[in-house]
Short mmCIF file of C-alpha atoms in Angstrom, two decimals:
data_model
loop_
_atom_site.label_atom_id
_atom_site.label_comp_id
_atom_site.label_asym_id
_atom_site.label_seq_id
_atom_site.Cartn_x
_atom_site.Cartn_y
_atom_site.Cartn_z
CA UNK A 1 92.94 92.34 103.15
CA UNK A 2 95.59 95.06 103.00
CA UNK A 3 98.72 94.24 100.99
CA UNK A 4 102.12 95.88 101.38
CA UNK A 5 105.24 95.61 99.24
CA UNK A 6 108.12 93.91 101.07
CA UNK A 7 111.50 95.69 101.39
CA UNK A 8 114.90 95.05 102.89
CA UNK A 9 116.34 97.40 105.53
CA UNK A 10 117.85 99.66 102.83
CA UNK A 11 114.48 100.09 101.09
CA UNK A 12 115.10 97.73 98.18
CA UNK A 13 111.95 95.97 96.97
CA UNK A 14 112.06 92.23 97.62
CA UNK A 15 109.46 91.30 95.00
CA UNK A 16 106.79 89.79 97.23
CA UNK A 17 103.85 90.98 99.27
CA UNK A 18 103.15 91.24 102.97
CA UNK A 19 99.63 90.88 104.31
CA UNK A 20 98.62 93.16 107.17
CA UNK A 21 98.10 91.06 110.26
CA UNK A 22 100.27 88.17 109.09
CA UNK A 23 103.81 87.75 110.46
CA UNK A 24 106.75 88.85 108.33
CA UNK A 25 110.13 87.14 108.11
CA UNK A 26 113.11 88.58 109.94
CA UNK A 27 114.84 91.27 107.89
CA UNK A 28 111.69 92.12 105.92
CA UNK A 29 110.30 95.66 106.18
CA UNK A 30 107.20 97.53 105.11
CA UNK A 31 106.82 101.28 104.53
CA UNK A 32 104.93 103.80 106.62
CA UNK A 33 104.30 107.41 105.61
CA UNK A 34 104.00 110.00 108.37
CA UNK A 35 102.83 113.55 107.82
CA UNK A 36 103.59 116.34 110.26
CA UNK A 37 100.95 118.92 109.26
CA UNK A 38 101.44 122.56 110.18
CA UNK A 39 99.16 125.48 109.40
CA UNK A 40 100.49 128.53 107.60
CA UNK A 41 100.41 130.34 110.96
CA UNK A 42 102.51 127.65 112.68
CA UNK A 43 99.96 125.44 114.47
CA UNK A 44 100.49 121.68 114.50
CA UNK A 45 97.64 119.30 113.68
CA UNK A 46 97.27 116.35 116.06
CA UNK A 47 94.52 113.75 115.89
CA UNK A 48 93.22 111.41 118.56
CA UNK A 49 93.32 107.72 117.68
CA UNK A 50 90.08 105.74 117.69
CA UNK A 51 89.76 103.77 120.96
CA UNK A 52 89.65 100.43 119.07
CA UNK A 53 93.09 100.95 117.46
CA UNK A 54 96.44 100.19 119.02
CA UNK A 55 97.37 103.20 121.15
CA UNK A 56 93.64 104.00 121.14
CA UNK A 57 92.74 107.29 122.82
CA UNK A 58 96.25 108.68 122.36
CA UNK A 59 97.17 111.62 120.14
CA UNK A 60 99.38 111.50 117.07
CA UNK A 61 100.23 113.23 113.86
CA UNK A 62 98.95 111.66 110.63
CA UNK A 63 100.37 108.49 109.16
CA UNK A 64 99.84 104.95 108.02
CA UNK A 65 101.11 102.05 105.98
CA UNK A 66 102.02 102.52 102.35
CA UNK A 67 99.92 99.99 100.43
CA UNK A 68 101.08 97.73 97.62
CA UNK A 69 102.06 99.67 94.51
CA UNK A 70 102.26 103.08 96.23
CA UNK A 71 105.31 105.22 96.71
CA UNK A 72 105.83 106.76 100.16
CA UNK A 73 104.75 110.14 98.76
CA UNK A 74 101.55 108.69 97.29
CA UNK A 75 100.86 106.94 100.59
CA UNK A 76 101.40 110.18 102.49
CA UNK A 77 99.01 112.11 100.26
CA UNK A 78 96.38 109.37 100.62
CA UNK A 79 96.74 109.07 104.41
CA UNK A 80 96.54 112.85 104.83
CA UNK A 81 93.35 113.00 102.75
CA UNK A 82 91.75 109.92 104.37
CA UNK A 83 92.53 110.71 108.01
CA UNK A 84 92.14 114.50 108.01
CA UNK A 85 90.33 115.54 104.83
CA UNK A 86 93.31 117.74 103.90
CA UNK A 87 94.14 117.59 100.22
CA UNK A 88 97.66 118.41 99.13
CA UNK A 89 99.74 118.18 96.00
CA UNK A 90 103.02 116.31 95.87
CA UNK A 91 104.96 119.58 95.96
CA UNK A 92 103.22 120.47 99.25
CA UNK A 93 104.92 117.58 101.07
CA UNK A 94 108.54 118.09 102.10
CA UNK A 95 110.65 115.05 103.08
CA UNK A 96 112.01 115.22 106.62
CA UNK A 97 113.68 111.85 107.18
CA UNK A 98 113.70 108.18 106.22
CA UNK A 99 114.48 105.72 108.98
CA UNK A 100 114.30 101.96 109.40
CA UNK A 101 113.20 100.75 112.83
CA UNK A 102 112.74 97.21 114.09
CA UNK A 103 109.43 95.57 114.82
CA UNK A 104 106.64 97.65 116.27
CA UNK A 105 103.46 95.55 116.26
CA UNK A 106 105.46 92.68 114.76
CA UNK A 107 106.61 94.56 111.66
CA UNK A 108 109.96 96.05 110.82
CA UNK A 109 109.22 99.45 109.37
CA UNK A 110 110.86 102.06 107.20
CA UNK A 111 109.34 105.42 108.11
CA UNK A 112 109.12 108.13 105.44
CA UNK A 113 108.28 111.36 107.19
CA UNK A 114 107.00 114.52 105.51
CA UNK A 115 106.16 118.08 106.52
CA UNK A 116 102.93 119.48 105.03
CA UNK A 117 102.05 123.14 105.38
CA UNK A 118 98.37 123.91 104.85
CA UNK A 119 96.07 126.92 105.00
CA UNK A 120 93.38 126.20 107.62
CA UNK A 121 91.07 128.71 105.95
CA UNK A 122 91.23 126.78 102.66
CA UNK A 123 90.93 123.26 104.10
CA UNK A 124 88.23 121.59 106.16
CA UNK A 125 89.47 118.97 108.59
CA UNK A 126 87.33 115.83 108.42
CA UNK A 127 88.10 112.88 110.64
CA UNK A 128 88.12 109.33 109.27
CA UNK A 129 85.60 107.04 110.93
CA UNK A 130 87.31 104.18 112.71
CA UNK A 131 90.71 105.95 112.63
CA UNK A 132 90.44 109.31 114.39
CA UNK A 133 87.91 110.78 116.81
CA UNK A 134 89.15 114.31 117.54
CA UNK A 135 91.73 116.87 116.46
CA UNK A 136 93.55 119.92 117.78
CA UNK A 137 95.60 122.66 116.19
CA UNK A 138 98.33 123.45 118.72
CA UNK A 139 100.77 126.36 118.55
CA UNK A 140 104.22 124.81 118.10
CA UNK A 141 105.37 125.64 121.64
CA UNK A 142 102.22 124.04 123.06
CA UNK A 143 102.75 121.00 120.82
CA UNK A 144 106.28 120.55 122.20
CA UNK A 145 104.89 120.56 125.76
CA UNK A 146 101.92 118.38 124.78
CA UNK A 147 104.02 115.51 123.41
CA UNK A 148 105.74 115.20 126.79
CA UNK A 149 102.48 114.84 128.76
CA UNK A 150 101.95 111.13 128.09
CA UNK A 151 98.85 111.81 125.96
CA UNK A 152 100.73 111.25 122.70
CA UNK A 153 101.34 107.76 121.28
CA UNK A 154 104.87 107.07 122.49
CA UNK A 155 106.40 105.60 119.29
CA UNK A 156 105.11 108.47 117.16
CA UNK A 157 106.21 111.23 119.48
CA UNK A 158 109.59 109.54 120.03
CA UNK A 159 110.25 109.64 116.29
CA UNK A 160 109.35 113.33 116.21
CA UNK A 161 111.71 114.09 119.10
CA UNK A 162 114.53 112.10 117.45
CA UNK A 163 114.19 114.31 114.35
CA UNK A 164 112.95 117.55 115.91
CA UNK A 165 115.80 119.66 114.49
CA UNK A 166 115.00 118.55 110.93
CA UNK A 167 111.31 119.40 111.41
CA UNK A 168 112.18 122.82 112.81
CA UNK A 169 114.55 123.57 109.95
CA UNK A 170 111.85 122.78 107.37
CA UNK A 171 109.24 124.73 109.30
CA UNK A 172 111.50 127.77 109.31
CA UNK A 173 112.03 127.39 105.57
CA UNK A 174 108.41 126.86 104.55
CA UNK A 175 106.61 129.02 107.13
CA UNK A 176 108.93 131.98 106.66
CA UNK A 177 108.78 132.75 110.38
#
């Protein structure tokens, strides 16, 4: 059983738990951490969702629910390590945006999105069984075309497109390109 802390739309803790798979009351939110991982040479990491998951067989960037007691940053570091094998320190994750969105899969969600820059020579990508089944490192221009092909999980790629300028600004800052 996976537990989440409950929040209001502004991100204030409500003092009770949500249980994954059980309905939440209207106006109650949970947190999701998303990590847009880019190599030091500007390639974007995308992973293919396991066919048994929602949006199975579609591509995405890394993310998942923040579990009870975690901060969004801690959740992001854990999800990145679990789903890709990439280890990062807190200072390696750069906040991009925080946004509350209504009920996908029955849950209102506050998304905390981060940019992570990693050296592909120093990290080994390992996929998490039951979560991801493949990965690609796409040059940024190819990634932009790829997310419009219909192969990317629509909600995830929509959030990227809504905040594309913020991602590009951080990439320019941290990739020094």
